[in-house]
Short mmCIF file of C-alpha atoms and ligand atoms in Angstrom, two decimals:
data_model
loop_
_atom_site.label_atom_id
_atom_site.label_comp_id
_atom_site.label_asym_id
_atom_site.label_seq_id
_atom_site.Cartn_x
_atom_site.Cartn_y
_atom_site.Cartn_z
CA MET H 181 -142.29 334.92 -215.85
CA ASP H 182 -143.00 331.53 -214.22
CA LYS H 183 -140.09 329.56 -212.85
CA THR H 184 -139.48 325.81 -212.88
CA PHE H 185 -137.05 324.87 -210.12
CA VAL H 186 -134.50 322.34 -211.24
CA GLY H 187 -131.68 320.38 -209.65
CA LEU H 188 -128.44 318.86 -210.87
CA VAL H 189 -126.77 315.79 -209.42
CA GLY H 190 -123.13 315.57 -210.50
CA MET H 191 -120.87 318.37 -211.61
CA GLY H 192 -118.24 316.79 -213.85
CA ASN H 193 -117.57 317.96 -217.42
CA VAL H 194 -121.19 317.57 -218.52
CA GLY H 195 -122.67 318.95 -215.28
CA ALA H 196 -120.53 322.08 -215.63
CA GLY H 197 -121.68 322.47 -219.25
CA VAL H 198 -125.33 322.16 -218.20
CA ALA H 199 -124.93 324.69 -215.36
CA ARG H 200 -123.19 327.14 -217.68
CA LEU H 201 -125.92 326.84 -220.32
CA LEU H 202 -128.70 327.34 -217.76
CA LEU H 203 -126.97 330.23 -215.98
CA ASP H 204 -125.50 332.12 -218.93
CA HIS H 205 -128.38 331.61 -221.34
CA GLY H 206 -131.46 331.73 -219.14
CA ASP H 207 -133.12 334.02 -221.70
CA ARG H 208 -132.93 331.23 -224.28
CA THR H 209 -134.50 328.58 -222.07
CA ALA H 210 -137.11 331.12 -220.94
CA ARG H 211 -138.05 331.86 -224.55
CA HIS H 212 -138.25 328.19 -225.54
CA ALA H 213 -139.85 326.87 -222.38
CA GLY H 214 -142.03 329.88 -221.60
CA ARG H 215 -140.54 329.81 -218.09
CA ILE H 216 -137.19 330.19 -216.42
CA LEU H 217 -135.33 327.02 -215.47
CA TRP H 218 -133.98 328.06 -212.08
CA ILE H 219 -131.18 326.03 -210.53
CA ARG H 220 -132.10 325.37 -206.91
CA HIS H 221 -129.60 322.66 -205.91
CA VAL H 222 -126.44 321.17 -207.37
CA VAL H 223 -125.47 318.01 -205.50
CA VAL H 224 -121.82 316.96 -205.61
CA ARG H 225 -119.60 314.62 -203.65
CA ASP H 226 -117.02 317.23 -202.69
CA VAL H 227 -118.20 320.85 -202.31
CA LEU H 228 -114.63 322.08 -201.91
CA LYS H 229 -113.41 320.85 -205.30
CA PRO H 230 -112.70 323.74 -207.71
CA ARG H 231 -115.44 324.07 -210.40
CA PRO H 232 -115.12 325.61 -213.84
CA VAL H 233 -118.44 327.40 -213.39
CA GLU H 234 -119.51 329.82 -210.68
CA LEU H 235 -122.80 328.81 -209.07
CA PRO H 236 -125.16 331.15 -207.19
CA SER H 237 -124.50 331.00 -203.46
CA GLY H 238 -126.36 328.40 -201.45
CA VAL H 239 -126.89 326.12 -204.45
CA LEU H 240 -123.94 323.71 -204.09
CA THR H 241 -124.41 320.91 -201.58
CA ASP H 242 -123.19 317.41 -200.81
CA ASP H 243 -126.54 316.49 -199.27
CA LEU H 244 -128.76 314.66 -201.75
CA ASP H 245 -131.65 314.77 -199.25
CA ARG H 246 -131.79 318.53 -199.56
CA LEU H 247 -132.76 318.08 -203.19
CA LEU H 248 -134.99 315.04 -202.58
CA ASN H 249 -136.94 316.81 -199.83
CA ASP H 250 -137.43 320.03 -201.75
CA SER H 251 -140.87 319.51 -203.30
CA SER H 252 -140.56 322.74 -205.30
CA VAL H 253 -137.96 321.03 -207.54
CA SER H 254 -139.67 319.03 -210.27
CA VAL H 255 -136.91 318.37 -212.84
CA VAL H 256 -133.48 316.94 -212.08
CA ALA H 257 -130.53 316.44 -214.42
CA HIS H 258 -128.91 313.21 -213.27
CA LEU H 259 -125.30 313.55 -214.43
CA VAL H 260 -123.64 310.82 -212.42
CA GLY H 261 -121.59 308.28 -214.37
CA GLY H 262 -121.24 304.54 -213.81
CA ILE H 263 -123.76 302.13 -212.32
CA GLU H 264 -123.70 302.63 -208.54
CA PRO H 265 -124.52 304.93 -206.83
CA ALA H 266 -126.01 306.31 -210.09
CA ARG H 267 -128.81 303.68 -210.08
CA THR H 268 -129.79 304.26 -206.46
CA ILE H 269 -129.74 308.03 -206.93
CA MET H 270 -132.02 307.78 -209.96
CA LEU H 271 -134.50 305.56 -208.09
CA ARG H 272 -134.51 307.96 -205.13
CA LEU H 273 -135.11 310.94 -207.43
CA LEU H 274 -138.07 309.18 -209.08
CA GLU H 275 -139.46 308.09 -205.71
CA SER H 276 -139.27 311.63 -204.39
CA GLY H 277 -141.45 312.83 -207.25
CA LYS H 278 -138.85 314.23 -209.66
CA ASP H 279 -138.81 313.81 -213.41
CA VAL H 280 -135.31 312.84 -214.43
CA VAL H 281 -133.05 313.75 -217.35
CA THR H 282 -129.94 311.62 -217.73
CA ALA H 283 -126.85 311.29 -219.89
CA ASN H 284 -125.87 307.94 -218.39
CA LYS H 285 -126.11 305.35 -221.17
CA ALA H 286 -124.28 302.67 -219.21
CA LEU H 287 -126.93 302.83 -216.51
CA LEU H 288 -129.83 302.69 -218.98
CA ALA H 289 -128.24 299.90 -220.99
CA GLU H 290 -127.69 297.90 -217.78
CA HIS H 291 -130.80 298.73 -215.73
CA GLY H 292 -133.20 300.28 -218.26
CA PRO H 293 -136.08 297.83 -217.61
CA GLU H 294 -136.02 298.37 -213.82
CA LEU H 295 -135.68 302.16 -214.02
CA PHE H 296 -138.28 302.65 -216.73
CA ASP H 297 -140.77 300.34 -215.00
CA ARG H 298 -140.31 302.20 -211.75
CA ALA H 299 -140.76 305.59 -213.45
CA ARG H 300 -143.94 304.34 -215.14
CA GLU H 301 -145.31 302.97 -211.84
CA LEU H 302 -144.66 306.33 -210.18
CA GLY H 303 -146.06 308.38 -213.08
CA ARG H 304 -142.67 310.02 -213.63
CA SER H 305 -140.51 310.30 -216.74
CA ILE H 306 -136.89 309.66 -217.70
CA ALA H 307 -135.51 311.64 -220.65
CA PHE H 308 -132.23 310.43 -222.11
CA GLU H 309 -131.40 312.22 -225.35
CA ALA H 310 -127.87 312.92 -224.11
CA SER H 311 -127.17 309.25 -223.45
CA VAL H 312 -126.53 308.45 -227.12
CA ALA H 313 -124.46 310.52 -229.55
CA GLY H 314 -124.19 313.62 -227.33
CA GLY H 315 -125.49 316.63 -229.21
CA ILE H 316 -127.20 314.73 -232.05
CA PRO H 317 -130.96 314.56 -231.39
CA ILE H 318 -131.15 310.91 -232.40
CA ILE H 319 -133.45 309.63 -229.64
CA ALA H 320 -136.14 312.17 -230.51
CA ASN H 321 -135.73 311.54 -234.22
CA ILE H 322 -135.97 307.77 -234.05
CA SER H 323 -138.67 307.59 -231.40
CA GLN H 324 -140.85 310.45 -232.66
CA CYS H 325 -140.04 311.89 -236.08
CA LEU H 326 -139.41 308.54 -237.79
CA ASN H 327 -141.97 306.45 -235.97
CA ALA H 328 -144.21 306.06 -239.02
CA ASN H 329 -141.45 303.87 -240.48
CA ARG H 330 -140.19 300.37 -240.10
CA VAL H 331 -136.48 300.98 -239.58
CA GLU H 332 -134.58 298.53 -241.78
CA SER H 333 -131.02 299.46 -241.03
CA LEU H 334 -128.95 301.58 -238.70
CA ARG H 335 -125.22 302.30 -238.96
CA GLY H 336 -123.74 304.45 -236.25
CA ILE H 337 -120.41 305.97 -235.36
CA LEU H 338 -121.29 306.26 -231.71
CA ASN H 339 -117.99 306.53 -229.87
CA GLY H 340 -116.29 309.90 -230.24
CA THR H 341 -113.08 308.77 -228.56
CA SER H 342 -112.55 305.87 -230.99
CA ASN H 343 -113.36 308.04 -233.97
CA TYR H 344 -110.97 310.72 -232.77
CA ILE H 345 -108.16 308.19 -232.30
CA ILE H 346 -108.71 306.53 -235.68
CA THR H 347 -108.83 309.92 -237.41
CA ARG H 348 -105.52 311.01 -235.84
CA MET H 349 -103.85 307.67 -236.60
CA SER H 350 -105.08 307.57 -240.21
CA GLU H 351 -104.54 311.19 -241.16
CA GLU H 352 -101.40 312.09 -239.24
CA GLY H 353 -99.87 308.77 -238.27
CA THR H 354 -100.27 309.71 -234.58
CA PRO H 355 -99.44 306.73 -232.35
CA PHE H 356 -102.48 305.18 -230.64
CA SER H 357 -101.39 306.13 -227.11
CA ASP H 358 -100.82 309.81 -228.03
CA ALA H 359 -104.20 310.04 -229.74
CA LEU H 360 -105.89 308.48 -226.69
CA ALA H 361 -104.15 310.92 -224.33
CA ALA H 362 -105.42 313.82 -226.47
CA ALA H 363 -109.00 312.44 -226.40
CA GLN H 364 -108.76 312.24 -222.62
CA ARG H 365 -107.47 315.82 -222.36
CA LEU H 366 -110.34 317.03 -224.55
CA GLY H 367 -112.89 315.36 -222.27
CA PHE H 368 -114.32 312.80 -224.75
CA ALA H 369 -113.14 309.61 -223.11
CA GLU H 370 -114.95 307.75 -220.33
CA ALA H 371 -113.38 307.71 -216.85
CA ASP H 372 -112.29 304.19 -217.80
CA PRO H 373 -111.29 304.58 -221.47
CA ALA H 374 -111.27 300.81 -221.90
CA MET H 375 -115.04 301.12 -222.38
CA ASP H 376 -114.48 303.45 -225.33
CA LEU H 377 -111.73 301.35 -226.86
CA ASP H 378 -113.16 297.83 -226.58
CA GLY H 379 -116.56 298.64 -228.10
CA THR H 380 -118.51 298.56 -224.81
CA ASP H 381 -119.63 302.21 -224.97
CA ALA H 382 -120.80 301.82 -228.59
CA ALA H 383 -122.60 298.54 -227.76
CA GLN H 384 -124.44 300.22 -224.86
CA LYS H 385 -125.57 303.00 -227.18
CA LEU H 386 -126.54 300.51 -229.89
CA ALA H 387 -128.63 298.57 -227.36
CA ILE H 388 -130.59 301.77 -226.60
CA LEU H 389 -130.96 302.80 -230.25
CA GLY H 390 -131.79 299.25 -231.31
CA HIS H 391 -134.58 299.19 -228.78
CA LEU H 392 -136.07 302.38 -230.19
CA ALA H 393 -135.43 301.66 -233.85
CA PHE H 394 -136.21 297.93 -234.09
CA GLY H 395 -138.01 297.13 -230.82
CA SER H 396 -135.17 294.72 -229.97
CA ALA H 397 -134.81 293.96 -226.28
CA VAL H 398 -131.18 292.88 -226.57
CA HIS H 399 -128.92 293.50 -223.60
CA TRP H 400 -125.76 295.36 -224.56
CA ASN H 401 -123.46 292.56 -223.43
CA GLN H 402 -125.14 290.16 -225.85
CA ILE H 403 -124.14 292.36 -228.77
CA PRO H 404 -121.03 290.91 -230.43
CA ARG H 405 -118.41 293.62 -230.21
CA ARG H 406 -114.86 294.50 -230.95
CA GLY H 407 -113.25 297.88 -230.44
CA ILE H 408 -110.37 299.74 -232.04
CA ASP H 409 -107.77 298.83 -229.45
CA ASP H 410 -106.17 296.17 -231.64
CA VAL H 411 -106.63 297.72 -235.09
CA SER H 412 -103.22 298.17 -236.66
CA ALA H 413 -101.92 301.23 -238.49
CA LEU H 414 -101.11 298.85 -241.36
CA ASP H 415 -104.79 298.03 -241.91
CA LEU H 416 -105.77 301.71 -241.71
CA SER H 417 -103.25 302.38 -244.45
CA PHE H 418 -104.37 299.44 -246.66
CA ALA H 419 -107.99 300.50 -246.24
CA ALA H 420 -107.10 303.99 -247.52
CA GLN H 421 -105.17 302.48 -250.42
CA PHE H 422 -108.28 300.55 -251.49
CA GLY H 423 -110.60 303.57 -251.16
CA TYR H 424 -112.00 302.93 -247.68
CA ARG H 425 -111.71 304.35 -244.17
CA VAL H 426 -111.80 302.23 -241.04
CA LYS H 427 -114.58 303.26 -238.63
CA LEU H 428 -115.93 301.73 -235.46
CA VAL H 429 -119.47 300.98 -236.62
CA ALA H 430 -122.51 300.08 -234.53
CA TYR H 431 -124.50 298.01 -236.99
CA GLY H 432 -128.13 296.92 -237.01
CA GLN H 433 -129.72 295.26 -240.04
CA LEU H 434 -133.23 293.89 -240.18
CA GLU H 435 -134.21 291.13 -242.64
CA GLY H 436 -137.79 290.05 -242.10
CA ARG H 437 -137.97 289.53 -238.33
CA SER H 438 -134.25 288.73 -238.02
CA LEU H 439 -132.02 291.45 -236.63
CA GLN H 440 -128.26 291.40 -236.96
CA VAL H 441 -126.47 293.62 -234.43
CA ARG H 442 -122.75 294.08 -233.92
CA VAL H 443 -120.09 296.64 -233.09
CA ALA H 444 -116.81 296.32 -234.95
CA PRO H 445 -114.19 298.25 -236.88
CA MET H 446 -115.34 298.15 -240.50
CA LEU H 447 -114.13 299.41 -243.85
CA VAL H 448 -116.47 302.17 -245.01
CA ARG H 449 -116.18 303.37 -248.62
CA ALA H 450 -114.48 306.78 -248.77
CA GLY H 451 -116.78 309.52 -249.98
CA THR H 452 -119.90 308.04 -248.37
CA PRO H 453 -121.25 310.21 -245.53
CA LEU H 454 -120.33 307.74 -242.79
CA ALA H 455 -116.73 307.45 -243.99
CA GLU H 456 -116.23 311.20 -243.81
CA VAL H 457 -117.17 311.49 -240.12
CA ARG H 458 -113.96 312.71 -238.44
CA GLU H 459 -112.52 313.64 -235.06
CA ASN H 460 -114.91 313.31 -232.08
CA TYR H 461 -117.94 313.53 -234.36
CA ASN H 462 -120.65 310.89 -234.31
CA ALA H 463 -123.11 310.01 -237.04
CA ILE H 464 -126.07 307.73 -237.51
CA SER H 465 -127.39 306.60 -240.84
CA VAL H 466 -130.92 305.19 -240.68
CA VAL H 467 -132.99 303.65 -243.45
CA GLY H 468 -136.74 303.59 -242.96
CA ASP H 469 -139.17 301.87 -245.32
CA PHE H 470 -141.06 305.09 -246.13
CA VAL H 471 -138.55 307.85 -245.46
CA GLY H 472 -135.61 306.06 -247.14
CA PRO H 473 -132.08 306.96 -245.96
CA VAL H 474 -131.63 309.69 -243.34
CA PHE H 475 -128.29 310.84 -241.96
CA PHE H 476 -127.54 312.54 -238.64
CA HIS H 477 -124.15 314.08 -237.88
CA GLY H 478 -122.76 316.08 -234.98
CA GLN H 479 -120.57 316.06 -231.91
CA GLY H 480 -121.18 312.95 -229.88
CA ALA H 481 -119.06 313.81 -226.89
CA GLY H 482 -117.82 316.78 -224.92
CA PRO H 483 -119.41 319.05 -222.34
CA ALA H 484 -121.13 321.59 -224.63
CA PRO H 485 -122.83 319.21 -227.14
CA THR H 486 -123.96 316.93 -224.31
CA ALA H 487 -125.27 319.90 -222.31
CA SER H 488 -127.25 320.94 -225.40
CA ALA H 489 -129.12 317.62 -225.28
CA VAL H 490 -129.55 317.62 -221.49
CA VAL H 491 -130.99 321.13 -221.36
CA ALA H 492 -133.32 320.43 -224.32
CA ASP H 493 -134.65 317.45 -222.34
CA MET H 494 -135.02 319.65 -219.24
CA ILE H 495 -137.08 322.13 -221.26
CA ASP H 496 -139.21 319.30 -222.71
CA THR H 497 -139.74 317.93 -219.22
CA ALA H 498 -140.58 321.34 -217.74
CA VAL H 499 -143.25 321.97 -220.38
CA GLY H 500 -144.71 318.44 -220.05
CA ARG H 501 -143.74 316.99 -223.44
CA THR H 502 -141.48 314.30 -221.97
CA ARG H 503 -144.25 312.88 -219.83
CA ILE H 504 -146.40 312.22 -222.93
CA THR H 505 -143.59 310.70 -225.01
CA PHE H 506 -142.33 308.61 -222.12
CA GLN H 507 -145.71 307.06 -221.44
CA THR H 508 -146.38 306.25 -225.12
CA LEU H 509 -142.87 304.99 -225.83
CA ARG H 510 -143.26 301.78 -223.78
CA LEU H 511 -139.49 301.53 -223.76
CA TRP H 512 -138.22 298.39 -222.06
CA SER H 513 -141.78 297.39 -221.28
CA GLU H 514 -143.08 293.83 -221.22
CA ILE H 515 -144.38 294.12 -224.79
CA GLU H 516 -143.04 291.22 -226.86
CA SER H 517 -140.12 292.13 -229.10
CA PRO H 518 -141.12 292.14 -232.79
CA VAL H 519 -137.66 290.93 -233.82
CA VAL H 520 -135.33 288.04 -233.07
CA ILE H 521 -131.59 288.48 -232.81
CA GLU H 522 -129.79 286.60 -235.57
CA SER H 523 -126.66 284.61 -234.73
CA ALA H 524 -123.48 286.55 -235.53
CA GLY H 525 -122.17 283.90 -237.91
CA ARG H 526 -125.06 284.44 -240.33
CA LEU H 527 -124.04 288.05 -240.96
CA ALA H 528 -123.80 288.42 -244.75
CA ALA H 529 -121.26 290.96 -246.00
CA LYS H 530 -118.07 291.53 -247.95
CA PHE H 531 -114.87 291.21 -245.91
CA TYR H 532 -111.30 292.49 -245.90
CA LEU H 533 -108.72 289.89 -244.89
CA ARG H 534 -105.06 290.58 -244.20
CA PHE H 535 -102.29 288.35 -242.96
CA ASN H 536 -98.53 288.22 -243.27
CA VAL H 537 -96.80 285.51 -245.25
CA VAL H 538 -93.29 284.49 -246.15
CA GLU H 539 -92.46 283.73 -249.75
CA HIS H 540 -93.69 280.29 -250.88
CA PRO H 541 -94.76 279.13 -254.36
CA THR H 542 -98.20 277.89 -253.28
CA VAL H 543 -99.36 280.83 -251.13
CA LEU H 544 -102.09 282.07 -253.45
CA ALA H 545 -103.17 278.62 -254.59
CA ASP H 546 -103.44 277.32 -251.01
CA VAL H 547 -105.26 280.36 -249.67
CA ALA H 548 -107.63 280.44 -252.67
CA GLY H 549 -108.27 276.73 -252.13
CA VAL H 550 -109.37 277.30 -248.53
CA LEU H 551 -111.60 280.21 -249.47
CA ASN H 552 -113.08 278.20 -252.29
CA ARG H 553 -113.89 275.29 -249.97
CA HIS H 554 -115.78 277.72 -247.74
CA GLY H 555 -117.70 279.14 -250.70
CA ILE H 556 -115.91 282.50 -250.47
CA SER H 557 -115.33 284.29 -253.74
CA ILE H 558 -112.35 286.66 -254.01
CA ALA H 559 -112.88 290.19 -255.37
CA THR H 560 -109.36 291.65 -254.91
CA VAL H 561 -105.92 290.28 -254.07
CA TYR H 562 -102.95 292.45 -253.22
CA GLN H 563 -99.46 291.44 -252.23
CA GLN H 564 -96.51 293.74 -251.83
CA ASP H 565 -93.50 293.19 -254.08
CA LEU H 566 -91.26 290.47 -252.79
CA GLU H 567 -88.08 291.68 -251.21
CA GLU H 568 -84.66 290.10 -251.62
CA ASP H 569 -84.89 288.49 -248.20
CA PRO H 570 -86.83 285.22 -248.63
CA GLU H 571 -87.73 285.26 -244.95
CA ALA H 572 -89.32 288.76 -245.10
CA GLU H 573 -92.91 288.77 -243.87
CA LEU H 574 -95.16 290.45 -246.40
CA PRO H 575 -98.79 291.39 -245.99
CA LEU H 576 -101.30 289.67 -248.24
CA VAL H 577 -104.64 291.47 -248.55
CA LEU H 578 -107.82 289.89 -249.90
CA MET H 579 -111.23 291.41 -250.33
CA THR H 580 -114.13 289.04 -250.72
CA HIS H 581 -117.48 289.14 -252.45
CA ARG H 582 -120.51 288.78 -250.21
CA THR H 583 -120.23 285.81 -247.89
CA THR H 584 -121.02 285.02 -244.26
CA LEU H 585 -119.04 285.82 -241.13
CA ALA H 586 -119.14 282.12 -240.19
CA ALA H 587 -117.48 281.17 -243.50
CA VAL H 588 -114.81 283.86 -243.00
CA GLU H 589 -114.10 282.75 -239.43
CA SER H 590 -113.67 279.10 -240.45
CA ALA H 591 -111.51 279.98 -243.44
CA ALA H 592 -109.35 282.32 -241.32
CA GLU H 593 -108.79 279.58 -238.79
CA GLU H 594 -107.61 277.20 -241.56
CA ILE H 595 -105.42 279.82 -243.21
CA THR H 596 -103.48 280.49 -240.01
CA ARG H 597 -102.44 276.83 -240.01
CA PHE H 598 -100.35 277.16 -243.19
CA GLU H 599 -96.65 277.16 -242.39
CA PHE H 600 -96.09 280.24 -244.61
CA VAL H 601 -98.62 282.35 -242.67
CA ARG H 602 -96.87 284.39 -239.96
CA SER H 603 -99.67 286.41 -238.35
CA ALA H 604 -103.27 286.19 -237.27
CA VAL H 605 -105.80 286.83 -240.02
CA GLU H 606 -107.28 290.32 -239.64
CA ARG H 607 -110.89 290.32 -240.84
CA LEU H 608 -113.00 293.43 -241.18
CA GLN H 609 -116.51 293.77 -242.55
CA ILE H 610 -116.81 296.07 -245.59
CA LEU H 611 -119.65 298.59 -245.88
CA ASP H 612 -120.12 299.76 -249.47
N1 HSE Z 926 -116.83 308.40 -224.12
C1 HSE Z 926 -117.94 308.72 -224.94
C2 HSE Z 926 -117.44 308.90 -226.38
C3 HSE Z 926 -118.61 309.95 -224.44
O1 HSE Z 926 -116.21 308.99 -226.58
O2 HSE Z 926 -118.23 308.90 -227.30
C4 HSE Z 926 -120.01 310.14 -224.92
O3 HSE Z 926 -120.84 309.08 -224.55
#
């Protein structure tokens, strides 16, 4: 059987998963690719570091040039995290005539235009299924299977670490720091978990998906974002009480040519598919004008699911499918964006508001007055029974009818000025 010689750069969790899949299941790739994907070089920084997978002798090297100068290698899995030297390595791979498969969403979200332009100039391809939602084939589905549609909305749970933490906190009352430590042990979290927790990772993935789904050329750091790092256990518990679950949602909604994008913890109605996504799982709900709603669910992080996507891309590249899709995709090309990004304040939704108050006869009247002045209509009010202690701080929860984020922000700012209000106003978008 024919062989396609391949290389790997990087041998962390994902690299080890890719090597294991290629080495232990060569029959599978041979059957699906019609050729054997033969690992010729694995480039790492430190060849002496212990590896969880045994490589054939002579394959492991710390010399990138060995791979670059080997013209028999046509496909390389680029599994280096971060921005530099990952960017330079990718450019050098393309310039030495390799087609590249990558799992590095941060790099694509930051330098996608440069890297894709360079690949196009050189007649090479970059495949990146593994960069968003790990094992879920969302890139292929949005860019190929659904491309007869105008995508109208996209809701994603795109960060496995956040979802894992929120699941543990909500279902077992696990403290945040313990749940994070477990996510790190299981290999879901980024080297710097701050990127998982503050919404950066989800925003980078949303920037990539938004580009494919809506044609938006928004840079990830222009996407308004908030992570789960400051969501309190109290709000998780109130959400459950009202029939919702809190999820970190990557949100894209198209109205005419206006696109609303944001990443934030939101209340998602229990029983809906998105609300039931647990642990490290990811999900993406897409609505297209012809297909209607479609839902994708699977493991978005971890060595094995990510290796599944990387190796599928390597097979596609080896058989020549990637080259065709890549050239027709025009991703990050100079083509004018068909959508404009709407200002965050114009987001229209229902909201959950919670703040702590001390007992005072005009609490409800004053708060309702502020909301009324901002045109916000109240759907639900909940206040815990007053305790004997008149100074006790009690949570007051309000759920609104549809309004705008700008109205909610202004009202929240006014509410915090009341003397009886003793906390910041938590505000979370509600997805019904
Ligand atoms: N840290 C990421 C996550 C890994 O938790 O989803 C996959 O991109």
